[in-house]
mmCIF file of C-alpha atoms and ligand atoms in Angstrom:
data_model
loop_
_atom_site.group_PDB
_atom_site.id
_atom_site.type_symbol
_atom_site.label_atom_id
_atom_site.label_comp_id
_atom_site.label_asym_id
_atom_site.label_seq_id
_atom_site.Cartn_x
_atom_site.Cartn_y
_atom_site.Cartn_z
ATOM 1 C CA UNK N 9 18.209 -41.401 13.265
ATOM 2 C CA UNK N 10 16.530 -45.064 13.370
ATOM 3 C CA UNK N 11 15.624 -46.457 10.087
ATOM 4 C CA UNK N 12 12.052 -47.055 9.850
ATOM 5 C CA UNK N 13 11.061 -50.341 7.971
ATOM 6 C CA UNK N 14 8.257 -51.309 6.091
ATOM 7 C CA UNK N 15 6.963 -54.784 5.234
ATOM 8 C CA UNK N 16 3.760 -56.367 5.581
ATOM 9 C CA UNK N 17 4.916 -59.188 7.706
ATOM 10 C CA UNK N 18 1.466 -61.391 7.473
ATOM 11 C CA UNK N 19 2.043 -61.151 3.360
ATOM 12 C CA UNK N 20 5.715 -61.947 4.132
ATOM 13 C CA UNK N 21 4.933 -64.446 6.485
ATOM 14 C CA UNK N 22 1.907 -66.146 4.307
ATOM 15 C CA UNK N 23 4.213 -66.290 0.864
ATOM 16 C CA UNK N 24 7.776 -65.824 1.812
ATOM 17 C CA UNK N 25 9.452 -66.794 4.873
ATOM 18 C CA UNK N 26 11.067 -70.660 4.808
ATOM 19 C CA UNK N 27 9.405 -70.694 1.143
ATOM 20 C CA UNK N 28 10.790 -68.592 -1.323
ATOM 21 C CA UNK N 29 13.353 -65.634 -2.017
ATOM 22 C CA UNK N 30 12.320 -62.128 -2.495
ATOM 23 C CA UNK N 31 13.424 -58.829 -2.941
ATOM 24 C CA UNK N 32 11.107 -55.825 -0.979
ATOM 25 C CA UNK N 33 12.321 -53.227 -2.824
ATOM 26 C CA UNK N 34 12.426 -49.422 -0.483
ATOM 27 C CA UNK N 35 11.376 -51.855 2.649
ATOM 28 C CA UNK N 36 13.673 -48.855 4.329
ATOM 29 C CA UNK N 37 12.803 -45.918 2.865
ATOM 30 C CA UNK N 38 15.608 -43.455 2.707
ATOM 31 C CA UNK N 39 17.798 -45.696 4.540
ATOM 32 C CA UNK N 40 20.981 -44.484 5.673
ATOM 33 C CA UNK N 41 24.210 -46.663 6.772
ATOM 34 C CA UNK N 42 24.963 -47.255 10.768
ATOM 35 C CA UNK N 43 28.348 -47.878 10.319
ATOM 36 C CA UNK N 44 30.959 -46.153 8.198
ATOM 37 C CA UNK N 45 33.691 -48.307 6.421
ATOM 38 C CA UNK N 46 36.199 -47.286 8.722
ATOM 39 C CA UNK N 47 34.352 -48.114 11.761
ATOM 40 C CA UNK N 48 33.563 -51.562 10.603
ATOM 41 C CA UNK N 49 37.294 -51.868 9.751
ATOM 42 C CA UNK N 50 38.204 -50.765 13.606
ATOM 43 C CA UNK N 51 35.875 -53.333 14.899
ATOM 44 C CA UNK N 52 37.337 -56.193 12.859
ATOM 45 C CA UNK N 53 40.493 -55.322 14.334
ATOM 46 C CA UNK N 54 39.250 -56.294 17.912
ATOM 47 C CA UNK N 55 40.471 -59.850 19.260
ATOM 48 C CA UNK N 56 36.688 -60.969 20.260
ATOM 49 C CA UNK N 57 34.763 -60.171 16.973
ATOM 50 C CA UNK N 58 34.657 -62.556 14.428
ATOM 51 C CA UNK N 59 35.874 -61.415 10.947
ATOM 52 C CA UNK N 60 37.389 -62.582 7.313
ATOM 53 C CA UNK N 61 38.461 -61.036 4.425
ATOM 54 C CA UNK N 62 37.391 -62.919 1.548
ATOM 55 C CA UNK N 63 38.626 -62.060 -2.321
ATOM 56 C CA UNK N 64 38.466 -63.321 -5.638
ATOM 57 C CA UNK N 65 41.405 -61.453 -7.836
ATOM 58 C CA UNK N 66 41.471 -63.163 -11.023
ATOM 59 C CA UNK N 67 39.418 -66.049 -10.281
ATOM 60 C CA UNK N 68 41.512 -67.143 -7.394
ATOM 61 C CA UNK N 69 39.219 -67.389 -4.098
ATOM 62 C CA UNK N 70 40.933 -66.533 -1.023
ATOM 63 C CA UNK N 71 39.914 -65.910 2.805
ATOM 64 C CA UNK N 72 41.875 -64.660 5.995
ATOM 65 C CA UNK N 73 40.252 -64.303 9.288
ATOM 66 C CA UNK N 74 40.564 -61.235 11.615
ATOM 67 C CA UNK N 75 41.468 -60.019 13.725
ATOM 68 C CA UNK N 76 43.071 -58.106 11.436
ATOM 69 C CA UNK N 77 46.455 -55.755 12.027
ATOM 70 C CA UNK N 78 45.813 -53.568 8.842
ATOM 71 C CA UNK N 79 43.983 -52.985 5.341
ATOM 72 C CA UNK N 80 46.940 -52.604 3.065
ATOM 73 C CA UNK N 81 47.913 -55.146 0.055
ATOM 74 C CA UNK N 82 44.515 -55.435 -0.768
ATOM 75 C CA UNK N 83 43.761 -53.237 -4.032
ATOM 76 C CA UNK N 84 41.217 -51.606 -5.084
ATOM 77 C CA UNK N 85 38.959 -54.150 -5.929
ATOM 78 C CA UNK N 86 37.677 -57.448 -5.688
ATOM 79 C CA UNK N 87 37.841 -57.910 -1.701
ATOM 80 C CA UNK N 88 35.187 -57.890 0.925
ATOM 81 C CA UNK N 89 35.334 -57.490 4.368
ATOM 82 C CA UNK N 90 33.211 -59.442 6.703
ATOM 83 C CA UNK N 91 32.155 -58.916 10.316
ATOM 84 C CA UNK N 92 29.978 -60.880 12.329
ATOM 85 C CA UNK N 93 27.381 -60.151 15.322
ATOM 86 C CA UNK N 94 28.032 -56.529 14.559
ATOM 87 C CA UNK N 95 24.626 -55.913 16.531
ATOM 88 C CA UNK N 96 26.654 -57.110 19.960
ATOM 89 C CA UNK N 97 29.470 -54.116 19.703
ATOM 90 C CA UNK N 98 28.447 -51.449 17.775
ATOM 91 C CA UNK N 99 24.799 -49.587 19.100
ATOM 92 C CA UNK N 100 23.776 -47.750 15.824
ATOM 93 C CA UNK N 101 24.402 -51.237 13.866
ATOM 94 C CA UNK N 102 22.476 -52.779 16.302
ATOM 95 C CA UNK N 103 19.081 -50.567 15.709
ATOM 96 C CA UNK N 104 19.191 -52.529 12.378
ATOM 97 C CA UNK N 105 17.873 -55.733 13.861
ATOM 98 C CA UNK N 106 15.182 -53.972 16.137
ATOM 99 C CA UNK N 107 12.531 -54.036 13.249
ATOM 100 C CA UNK N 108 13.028 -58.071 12.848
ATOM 101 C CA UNK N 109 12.164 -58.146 16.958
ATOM 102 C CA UNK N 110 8.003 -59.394 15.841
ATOM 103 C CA UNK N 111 10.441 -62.905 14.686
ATOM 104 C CA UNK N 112 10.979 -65.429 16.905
ATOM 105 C CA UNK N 113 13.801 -64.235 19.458
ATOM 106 C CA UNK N 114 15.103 -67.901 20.217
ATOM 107 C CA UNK N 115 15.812 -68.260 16.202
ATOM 108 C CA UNK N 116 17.347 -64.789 15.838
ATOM 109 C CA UNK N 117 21.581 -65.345 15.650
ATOM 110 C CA UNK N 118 22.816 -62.089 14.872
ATOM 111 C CA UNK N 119 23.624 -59.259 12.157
ATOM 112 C CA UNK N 120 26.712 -59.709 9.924
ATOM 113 C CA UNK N 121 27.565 -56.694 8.162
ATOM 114 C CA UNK N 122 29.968 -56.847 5.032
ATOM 115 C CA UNK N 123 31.642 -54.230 3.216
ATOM 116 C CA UNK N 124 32.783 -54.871 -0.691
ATOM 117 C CA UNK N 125 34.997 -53.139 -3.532
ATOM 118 C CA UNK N 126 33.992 -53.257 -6.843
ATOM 119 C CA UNK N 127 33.202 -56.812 -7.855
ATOM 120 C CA UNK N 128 33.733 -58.181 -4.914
ATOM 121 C CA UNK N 129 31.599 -61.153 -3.212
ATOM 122 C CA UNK N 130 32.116 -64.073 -1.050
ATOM 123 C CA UNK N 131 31.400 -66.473 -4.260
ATOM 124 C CA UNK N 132 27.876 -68.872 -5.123
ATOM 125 C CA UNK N 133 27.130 -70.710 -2.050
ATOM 126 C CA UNK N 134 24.143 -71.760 0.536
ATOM 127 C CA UNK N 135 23.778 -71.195 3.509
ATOM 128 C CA UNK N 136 21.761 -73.015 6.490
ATOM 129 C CA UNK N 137 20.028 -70.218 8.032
ATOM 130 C CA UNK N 138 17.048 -67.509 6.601
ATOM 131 C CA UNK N 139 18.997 -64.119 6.355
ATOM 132 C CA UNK N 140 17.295 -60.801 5.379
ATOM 133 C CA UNK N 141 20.469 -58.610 3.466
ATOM 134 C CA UNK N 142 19.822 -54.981 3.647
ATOM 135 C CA UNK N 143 21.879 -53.205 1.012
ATOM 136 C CA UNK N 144 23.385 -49.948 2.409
ATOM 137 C CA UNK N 145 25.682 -47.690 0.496
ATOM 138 C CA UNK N 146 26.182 -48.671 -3.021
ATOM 139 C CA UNK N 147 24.701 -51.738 -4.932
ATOM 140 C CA UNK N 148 24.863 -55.415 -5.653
ATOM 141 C CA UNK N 149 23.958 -57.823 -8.162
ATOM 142 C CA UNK N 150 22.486 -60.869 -6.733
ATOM 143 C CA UNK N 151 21.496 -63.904 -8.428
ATOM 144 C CA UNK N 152 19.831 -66.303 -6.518
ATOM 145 C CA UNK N 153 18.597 -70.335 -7.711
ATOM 146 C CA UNK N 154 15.544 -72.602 -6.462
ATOM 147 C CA UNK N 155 16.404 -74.946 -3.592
ATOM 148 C CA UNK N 156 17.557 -78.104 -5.020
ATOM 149 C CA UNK N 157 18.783 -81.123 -2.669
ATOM 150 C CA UNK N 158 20.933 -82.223 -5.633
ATOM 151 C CA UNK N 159 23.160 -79.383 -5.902
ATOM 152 C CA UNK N 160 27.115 -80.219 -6.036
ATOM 153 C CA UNK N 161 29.350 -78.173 -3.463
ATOM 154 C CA UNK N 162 32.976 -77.420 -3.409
ATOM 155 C CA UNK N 163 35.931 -76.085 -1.727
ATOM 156 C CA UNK N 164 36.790 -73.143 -3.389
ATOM 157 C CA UNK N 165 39.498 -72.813 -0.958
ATOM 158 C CA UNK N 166 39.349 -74.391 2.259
ATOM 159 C CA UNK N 167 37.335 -71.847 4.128
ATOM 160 C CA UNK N 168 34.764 -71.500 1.291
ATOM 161 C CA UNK N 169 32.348 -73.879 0.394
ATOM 162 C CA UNK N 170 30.591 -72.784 -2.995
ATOM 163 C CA UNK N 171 27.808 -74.730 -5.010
ATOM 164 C CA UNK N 172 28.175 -75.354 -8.599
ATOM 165 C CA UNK N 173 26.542 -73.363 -11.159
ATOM 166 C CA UNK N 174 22.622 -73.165 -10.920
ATOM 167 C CA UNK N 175 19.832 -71.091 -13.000
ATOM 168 C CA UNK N 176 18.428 -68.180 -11.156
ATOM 169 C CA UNK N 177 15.078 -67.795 -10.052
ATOM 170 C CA UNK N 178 16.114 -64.017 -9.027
ATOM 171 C CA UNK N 179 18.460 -61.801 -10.927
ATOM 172 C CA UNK N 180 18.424 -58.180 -10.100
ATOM 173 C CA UNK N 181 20.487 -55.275 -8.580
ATOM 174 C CA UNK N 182 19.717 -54.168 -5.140
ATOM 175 C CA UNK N 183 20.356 -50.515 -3.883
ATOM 176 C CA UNK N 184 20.408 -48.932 -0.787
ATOM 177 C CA UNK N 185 17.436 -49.255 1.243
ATOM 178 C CA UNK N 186 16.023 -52.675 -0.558
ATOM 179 C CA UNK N 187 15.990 -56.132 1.061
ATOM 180 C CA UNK N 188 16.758 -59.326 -0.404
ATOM 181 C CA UNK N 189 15.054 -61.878 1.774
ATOM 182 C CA UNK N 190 16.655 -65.833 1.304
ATOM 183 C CA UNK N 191 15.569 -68.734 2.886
ATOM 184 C CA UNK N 192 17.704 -71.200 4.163
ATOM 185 C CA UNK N 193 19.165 -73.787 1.189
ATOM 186 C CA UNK N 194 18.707 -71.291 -1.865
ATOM 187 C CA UNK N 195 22.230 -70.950 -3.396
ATOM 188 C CA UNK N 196 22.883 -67.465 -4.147
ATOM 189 C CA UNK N 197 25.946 -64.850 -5.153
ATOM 190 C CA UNK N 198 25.727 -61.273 -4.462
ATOM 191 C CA UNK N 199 28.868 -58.951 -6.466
ATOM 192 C CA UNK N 200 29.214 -55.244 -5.850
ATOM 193 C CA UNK N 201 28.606 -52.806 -7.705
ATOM 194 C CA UNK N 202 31.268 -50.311 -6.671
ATOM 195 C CA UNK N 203 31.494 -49.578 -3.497
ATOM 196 C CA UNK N 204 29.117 -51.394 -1.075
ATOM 197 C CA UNK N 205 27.695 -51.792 2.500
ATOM 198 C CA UNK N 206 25.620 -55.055 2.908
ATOM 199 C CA UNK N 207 23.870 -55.989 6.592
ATOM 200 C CA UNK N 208 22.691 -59.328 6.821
ATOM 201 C CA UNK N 209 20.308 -60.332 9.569
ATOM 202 C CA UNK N 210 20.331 -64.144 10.406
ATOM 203 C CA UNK N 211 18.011 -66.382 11.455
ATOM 204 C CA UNK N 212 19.099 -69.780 12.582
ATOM 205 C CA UNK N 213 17.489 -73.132 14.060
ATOM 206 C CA UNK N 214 19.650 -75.950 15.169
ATOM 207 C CA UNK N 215 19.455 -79.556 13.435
ATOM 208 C CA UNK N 216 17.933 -82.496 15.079
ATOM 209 C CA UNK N 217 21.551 -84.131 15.393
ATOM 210 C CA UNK N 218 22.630 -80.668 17.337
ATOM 211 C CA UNK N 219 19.183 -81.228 19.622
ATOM 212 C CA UNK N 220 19.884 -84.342 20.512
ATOM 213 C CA UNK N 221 23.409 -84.069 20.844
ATOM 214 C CA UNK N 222 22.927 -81.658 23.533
ATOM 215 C CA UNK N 223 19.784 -82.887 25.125
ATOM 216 C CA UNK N 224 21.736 -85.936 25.858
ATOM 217 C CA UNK N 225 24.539 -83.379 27.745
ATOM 218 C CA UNK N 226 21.777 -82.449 29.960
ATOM 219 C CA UNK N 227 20.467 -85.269 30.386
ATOM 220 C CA UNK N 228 23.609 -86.987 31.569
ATOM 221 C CA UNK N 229 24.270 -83.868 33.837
ATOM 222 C CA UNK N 230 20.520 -84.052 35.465
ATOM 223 C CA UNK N 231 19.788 -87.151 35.600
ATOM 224 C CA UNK N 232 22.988 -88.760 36.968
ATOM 225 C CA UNK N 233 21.457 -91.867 38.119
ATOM 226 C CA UNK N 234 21.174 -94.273 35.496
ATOM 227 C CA UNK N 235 17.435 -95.665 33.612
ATOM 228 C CA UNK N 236 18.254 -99.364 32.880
ATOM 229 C CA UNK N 237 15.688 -101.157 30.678
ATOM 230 C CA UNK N 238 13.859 -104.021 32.388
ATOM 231 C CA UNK N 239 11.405 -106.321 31.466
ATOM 232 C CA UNK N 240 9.983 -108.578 34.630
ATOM 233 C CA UNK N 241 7.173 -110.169 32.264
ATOM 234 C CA UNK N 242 9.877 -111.834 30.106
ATOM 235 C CA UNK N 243 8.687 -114.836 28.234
ATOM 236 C CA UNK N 244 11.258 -116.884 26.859
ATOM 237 C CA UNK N 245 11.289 -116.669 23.256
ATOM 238 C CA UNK N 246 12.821 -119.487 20.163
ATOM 239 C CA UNK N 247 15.765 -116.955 19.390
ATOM 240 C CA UNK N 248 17.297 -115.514 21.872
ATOM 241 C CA UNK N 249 19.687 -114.308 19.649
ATOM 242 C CA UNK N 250 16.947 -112.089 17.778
ATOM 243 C CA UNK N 251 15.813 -108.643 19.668
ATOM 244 C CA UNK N 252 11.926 -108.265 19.647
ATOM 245 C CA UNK N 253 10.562 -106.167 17.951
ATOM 246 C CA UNK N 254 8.403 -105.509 21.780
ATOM 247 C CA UNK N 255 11.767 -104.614 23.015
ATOM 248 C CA UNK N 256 12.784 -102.244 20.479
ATOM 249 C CA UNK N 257 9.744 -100.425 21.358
ATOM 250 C CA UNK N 258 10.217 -100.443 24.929
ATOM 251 C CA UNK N 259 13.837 -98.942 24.345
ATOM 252 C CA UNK N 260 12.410 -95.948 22.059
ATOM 253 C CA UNK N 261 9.614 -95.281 24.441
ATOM 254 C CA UNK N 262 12.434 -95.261 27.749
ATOM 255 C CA UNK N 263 14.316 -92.779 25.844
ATOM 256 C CA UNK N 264 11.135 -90.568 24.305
ATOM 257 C CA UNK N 265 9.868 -90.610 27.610
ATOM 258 C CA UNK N 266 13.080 -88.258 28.791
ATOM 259 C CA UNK N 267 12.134 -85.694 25.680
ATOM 260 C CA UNK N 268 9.051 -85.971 26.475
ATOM 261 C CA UNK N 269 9.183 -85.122 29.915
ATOM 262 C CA UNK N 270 8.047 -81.111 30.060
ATOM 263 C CA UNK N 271 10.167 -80.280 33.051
ATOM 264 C CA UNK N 272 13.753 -81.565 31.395
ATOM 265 C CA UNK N 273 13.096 -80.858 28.199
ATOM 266 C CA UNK N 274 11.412 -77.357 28.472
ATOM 267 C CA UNK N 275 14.283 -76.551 31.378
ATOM 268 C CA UNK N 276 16.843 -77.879 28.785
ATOM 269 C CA UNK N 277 16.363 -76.091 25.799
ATOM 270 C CA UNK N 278 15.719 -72.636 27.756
ATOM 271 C CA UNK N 279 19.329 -73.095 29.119
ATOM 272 C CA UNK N 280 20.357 -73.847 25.382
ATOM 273 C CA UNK N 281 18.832 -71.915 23.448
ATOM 274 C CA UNK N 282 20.018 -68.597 25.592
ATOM 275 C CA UNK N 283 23.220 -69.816 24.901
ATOM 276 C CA UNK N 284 25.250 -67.204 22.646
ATOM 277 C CA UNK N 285 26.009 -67.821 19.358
ATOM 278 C CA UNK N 286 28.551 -64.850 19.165
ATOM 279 C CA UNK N 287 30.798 -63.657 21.433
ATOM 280 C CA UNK N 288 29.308 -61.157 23.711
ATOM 281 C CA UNK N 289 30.500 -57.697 24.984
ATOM 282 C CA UNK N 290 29.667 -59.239 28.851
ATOM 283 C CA UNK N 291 32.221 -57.360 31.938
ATOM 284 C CA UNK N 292 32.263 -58.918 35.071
ATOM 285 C CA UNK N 293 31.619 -55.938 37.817
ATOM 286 C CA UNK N 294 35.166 -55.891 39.748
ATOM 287 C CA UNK N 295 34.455 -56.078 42.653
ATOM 288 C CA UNK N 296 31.491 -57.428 42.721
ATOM 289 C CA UNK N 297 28.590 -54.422 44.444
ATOM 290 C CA UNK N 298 27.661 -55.604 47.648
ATOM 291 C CA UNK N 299 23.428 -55.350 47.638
ATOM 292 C CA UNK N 300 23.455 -51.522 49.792
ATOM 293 C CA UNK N 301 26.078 -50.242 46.689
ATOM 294 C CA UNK N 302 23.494 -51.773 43.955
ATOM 295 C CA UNK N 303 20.215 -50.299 45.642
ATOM 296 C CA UNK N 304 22.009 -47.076 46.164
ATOM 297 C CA UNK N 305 23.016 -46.728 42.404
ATOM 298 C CA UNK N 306 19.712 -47.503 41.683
ATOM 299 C CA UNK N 307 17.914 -45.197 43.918
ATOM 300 C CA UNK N 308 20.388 -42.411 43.135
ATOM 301 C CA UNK N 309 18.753 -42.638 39.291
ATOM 302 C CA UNK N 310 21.450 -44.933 37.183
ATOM 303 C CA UNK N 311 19.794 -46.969 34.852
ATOM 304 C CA UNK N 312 20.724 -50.631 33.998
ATOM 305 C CA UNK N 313 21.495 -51.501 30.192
ATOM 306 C CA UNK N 314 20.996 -55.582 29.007
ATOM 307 C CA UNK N 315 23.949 -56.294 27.325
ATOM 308 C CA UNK N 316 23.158 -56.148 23.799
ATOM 309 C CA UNK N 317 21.577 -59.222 21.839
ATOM 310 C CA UNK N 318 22.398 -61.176 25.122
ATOM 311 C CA UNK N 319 19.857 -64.080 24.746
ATOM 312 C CA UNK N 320 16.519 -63.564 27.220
ATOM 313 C CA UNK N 321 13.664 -65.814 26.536
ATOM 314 C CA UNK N 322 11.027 -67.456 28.220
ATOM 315 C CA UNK N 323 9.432 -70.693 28.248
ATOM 316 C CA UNK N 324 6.229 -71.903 30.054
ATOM 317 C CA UNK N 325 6.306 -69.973 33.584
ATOM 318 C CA UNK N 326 10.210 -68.909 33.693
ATOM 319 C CA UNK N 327 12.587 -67.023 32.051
ATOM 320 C CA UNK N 328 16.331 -67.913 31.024
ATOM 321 C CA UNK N 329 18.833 -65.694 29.834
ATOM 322 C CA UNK N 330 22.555 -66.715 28.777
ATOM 323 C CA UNK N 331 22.352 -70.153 29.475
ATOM 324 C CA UNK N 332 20.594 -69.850 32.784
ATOM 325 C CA UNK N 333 17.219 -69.875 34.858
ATOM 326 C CA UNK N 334 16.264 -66.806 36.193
ATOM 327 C CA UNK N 335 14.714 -67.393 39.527
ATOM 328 C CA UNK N 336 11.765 -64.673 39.189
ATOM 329 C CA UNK N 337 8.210 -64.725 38.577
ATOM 330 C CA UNK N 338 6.750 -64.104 35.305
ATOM 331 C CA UNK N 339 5.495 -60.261 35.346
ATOM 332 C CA UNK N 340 9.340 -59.579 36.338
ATOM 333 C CA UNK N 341 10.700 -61.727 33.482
ATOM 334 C CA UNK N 342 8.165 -59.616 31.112
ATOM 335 C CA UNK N 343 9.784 -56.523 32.391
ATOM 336 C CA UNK N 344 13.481 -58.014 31.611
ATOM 337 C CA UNK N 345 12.702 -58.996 27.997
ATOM 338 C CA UNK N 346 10.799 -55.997 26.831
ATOM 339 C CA UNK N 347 12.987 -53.274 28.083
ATOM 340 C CA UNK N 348 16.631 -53.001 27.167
ATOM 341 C CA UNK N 349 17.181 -50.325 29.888
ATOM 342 C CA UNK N 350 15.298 -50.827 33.717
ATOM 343 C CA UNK N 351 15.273 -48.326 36.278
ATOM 344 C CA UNK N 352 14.680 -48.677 40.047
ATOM 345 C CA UNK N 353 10.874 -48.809 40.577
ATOM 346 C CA UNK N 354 10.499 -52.002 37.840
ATOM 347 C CA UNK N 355 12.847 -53.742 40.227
ATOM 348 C CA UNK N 356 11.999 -52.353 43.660
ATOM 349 C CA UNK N 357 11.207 -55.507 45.871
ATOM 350 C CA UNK N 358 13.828 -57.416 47.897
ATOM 351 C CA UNK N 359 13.935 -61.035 45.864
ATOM 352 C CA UNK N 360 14.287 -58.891 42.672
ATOM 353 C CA UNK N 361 16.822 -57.107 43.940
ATOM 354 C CA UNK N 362 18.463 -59.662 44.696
ATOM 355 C CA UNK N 363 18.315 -61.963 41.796
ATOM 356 C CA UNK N 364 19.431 -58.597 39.552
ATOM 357 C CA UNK N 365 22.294 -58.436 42.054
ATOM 358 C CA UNK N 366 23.813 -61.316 40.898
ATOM 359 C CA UNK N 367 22.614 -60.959 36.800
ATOM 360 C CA UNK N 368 24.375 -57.547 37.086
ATOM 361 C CA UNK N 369 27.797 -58.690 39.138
ATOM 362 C CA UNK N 370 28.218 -61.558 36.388
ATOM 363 C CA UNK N 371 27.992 -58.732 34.019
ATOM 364 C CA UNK N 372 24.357 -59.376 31.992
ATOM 365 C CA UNK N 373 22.945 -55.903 33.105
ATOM 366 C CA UNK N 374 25.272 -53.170 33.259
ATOM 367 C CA UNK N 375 24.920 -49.365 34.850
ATOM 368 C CA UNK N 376 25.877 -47.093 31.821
ATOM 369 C CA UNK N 377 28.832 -45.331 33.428
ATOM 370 C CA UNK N 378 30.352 -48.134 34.178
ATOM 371 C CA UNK N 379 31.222 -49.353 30.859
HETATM 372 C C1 LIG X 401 28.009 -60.818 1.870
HETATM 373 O O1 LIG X 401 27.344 -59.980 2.470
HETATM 374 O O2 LIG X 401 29.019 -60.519 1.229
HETATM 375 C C2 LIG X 401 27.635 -62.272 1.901
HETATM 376 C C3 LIG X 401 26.269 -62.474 2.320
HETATM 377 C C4 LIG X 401 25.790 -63.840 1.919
HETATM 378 O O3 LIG X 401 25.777 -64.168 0.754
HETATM 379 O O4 LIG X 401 25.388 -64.614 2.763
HETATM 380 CO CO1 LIG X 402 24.950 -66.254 1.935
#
């Protein structure tokens, strides 16, 4: 059974999101877990999912990282387990993320899931994206403080940065079903109440220094030939030693004229932004199908599934997925993003074919027996 959810996203959108914290209290009505425990547990034990254990017995903060060989030693109490991208392994987990799908895609990272004892937490900290925390099973106490750029952090322990103490604007229980919405830079602390499931859906934009950091990458790999500054009206000035203040200028605008240029920057950031953010549950086909083998599997009825939360996105007339350009026109890219599973007649002409020949041999599409 899907859970359904209920918020009034223009309200949400109009007084909430990037602004202030909230709790929608019942925004899943008679919500029920997912995941089990145990099956988060299993999946934390696996090499390519990201996971930590984080607990404070006694006051003492402490954090291991998965993947993790077994659950014993660690008490009753006062320990969390933590499990990231959960929506890229585990199908029912991922239905949890469907209802956030009206949000911007490119700013979606990916649904962390975290299962606590009894006053257990991962400490008072901030974080730098917007997450949406659904409480499953059980309950937890969260207290949550105005955004403040003065705030002192700390290491707790060297995997756990927490902020010092602040006065919350929020200070409530949660139980299963309610949301507690938090925008990026409000410090908050959430501690179980008993037994709890927590699944945190994360929205995440990159800082200018990452932009331009990378933008430079792809500049340096497009545009291999050099852009020297020249100036053939040069005047000689009194100081030669001094840079003009002309020059300066001309040296911004040489280098805003790259971001500004639609065709790099557009084609850059689609093959960055589809970049994953979490490992993803992507199998090369081995041996590759030849193109007769992939139009027969189609024709015989076998359906393709998009490897889930793979990034697909599109930008001006094209489409990019995973860090690439997909060489289609745009009714076909439609198609891709808005259904996870295709079937032979959305796909039935011979440069489509094609194209999805080669998405599905690197693994991006998959036929459902075959994984
Ligand atoms: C948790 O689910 O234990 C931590 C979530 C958070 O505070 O970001
Ligand atoms: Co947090």
């Amino acid at each position: 059974m899907h859970n359904k959810l209920t918020i009034d996203w223009d309200d949400f959108l109009t007084n909430y999101w990037q602004k202030k914290p909230v709790i929608l209290r019942d925004a899943f009505a008679n919500f029920s877990d997912p995941i089990t425990p145990d099956e988060l547990a299993g999946l934390a034990m696996e090499e390519e999912i990201e996971s930590r254990i984080v607990s404070n017995k006694n006051g003492i903060w402490d954090a291991k990282f998965g993947p993790f060989i077994d659950y014993n030693n660690l008490g009753e109490d006062h320990w969390s387990l933590l499990v990231q991208a959960v929506d890229h392994w585990h199908e029912q987990a991922a239905t949890l993320v469907e209802p956030f799908k009206c949000l911007p895609q490119w700013q979606f990272e990916d649904l962390m899931i975290s299962y606590a004892t009894q006053g257990a937490g991962v400490g008072p900290h901030i974080d730098n994206y917007d997450v949406f925390i659904i409480q499953g099973m059980g309950s937890r106490r969260w207290q949550v403080g105005d955004r403040n750029p003065n705030y002192k952090q700390f290491s707790a322990h060297k995997a756990l940065l927490h902020v010092e103490d602040y006065q919350p604007i929020i200070d409530e229980e949660i139980t299963s079903g309610d949301i507690l919405y938090i925008p990026i830079g409000f410090p908050h602390n959430g501690v179980s109440i008993g037994e709890s499931l927590s699944y945190s859906v994360g929205f995440r934009t990159q800082t200018s220094q990452e932009l331009l950091s990378n933008f430079a990458d792809y500049i340096i790999d497009n545009l291999p030939d050099g852009i020297f500054y020249q100036d053939p009206n040069l005047k000689l000035s009194s100081d030669a030693y001094r840079i003009q203040p002309y020059e300066l200028t001309k040296l911004q605008d040489q280098m805003i004229e790259l971001i500004n240029n639609p065709k790099l920057f557009n084609d850059w950031f689609g093959k960055y932004i589809t970049l994953p953010m979490h490992e993803l549950n992507i199998v090369p086909v081995e041996p590759a199908y030849s193109s007769e083998e992939f139009v027969s599997l189609l024709q015989s009825g076998l359906e393709l599934y998009r490897v889930p939360s793979i990034r697909i996105l599109k930008i001006g007339d094209y489409g990019y997925i995973h860090g690439e350009k997909i060489a289609l026109p745009m009714p076909i890219i439609d198609v891709l993003c808005a259904n996870e599973i295709l079937y032979y007649e959305q796909l039935a002409d011979k440069t489509t074919l094609e194209v999805m020949l080669n998405l599905v041999n690197r693994g991006y599409w998959y036929f459902a027996e075959q994984q």
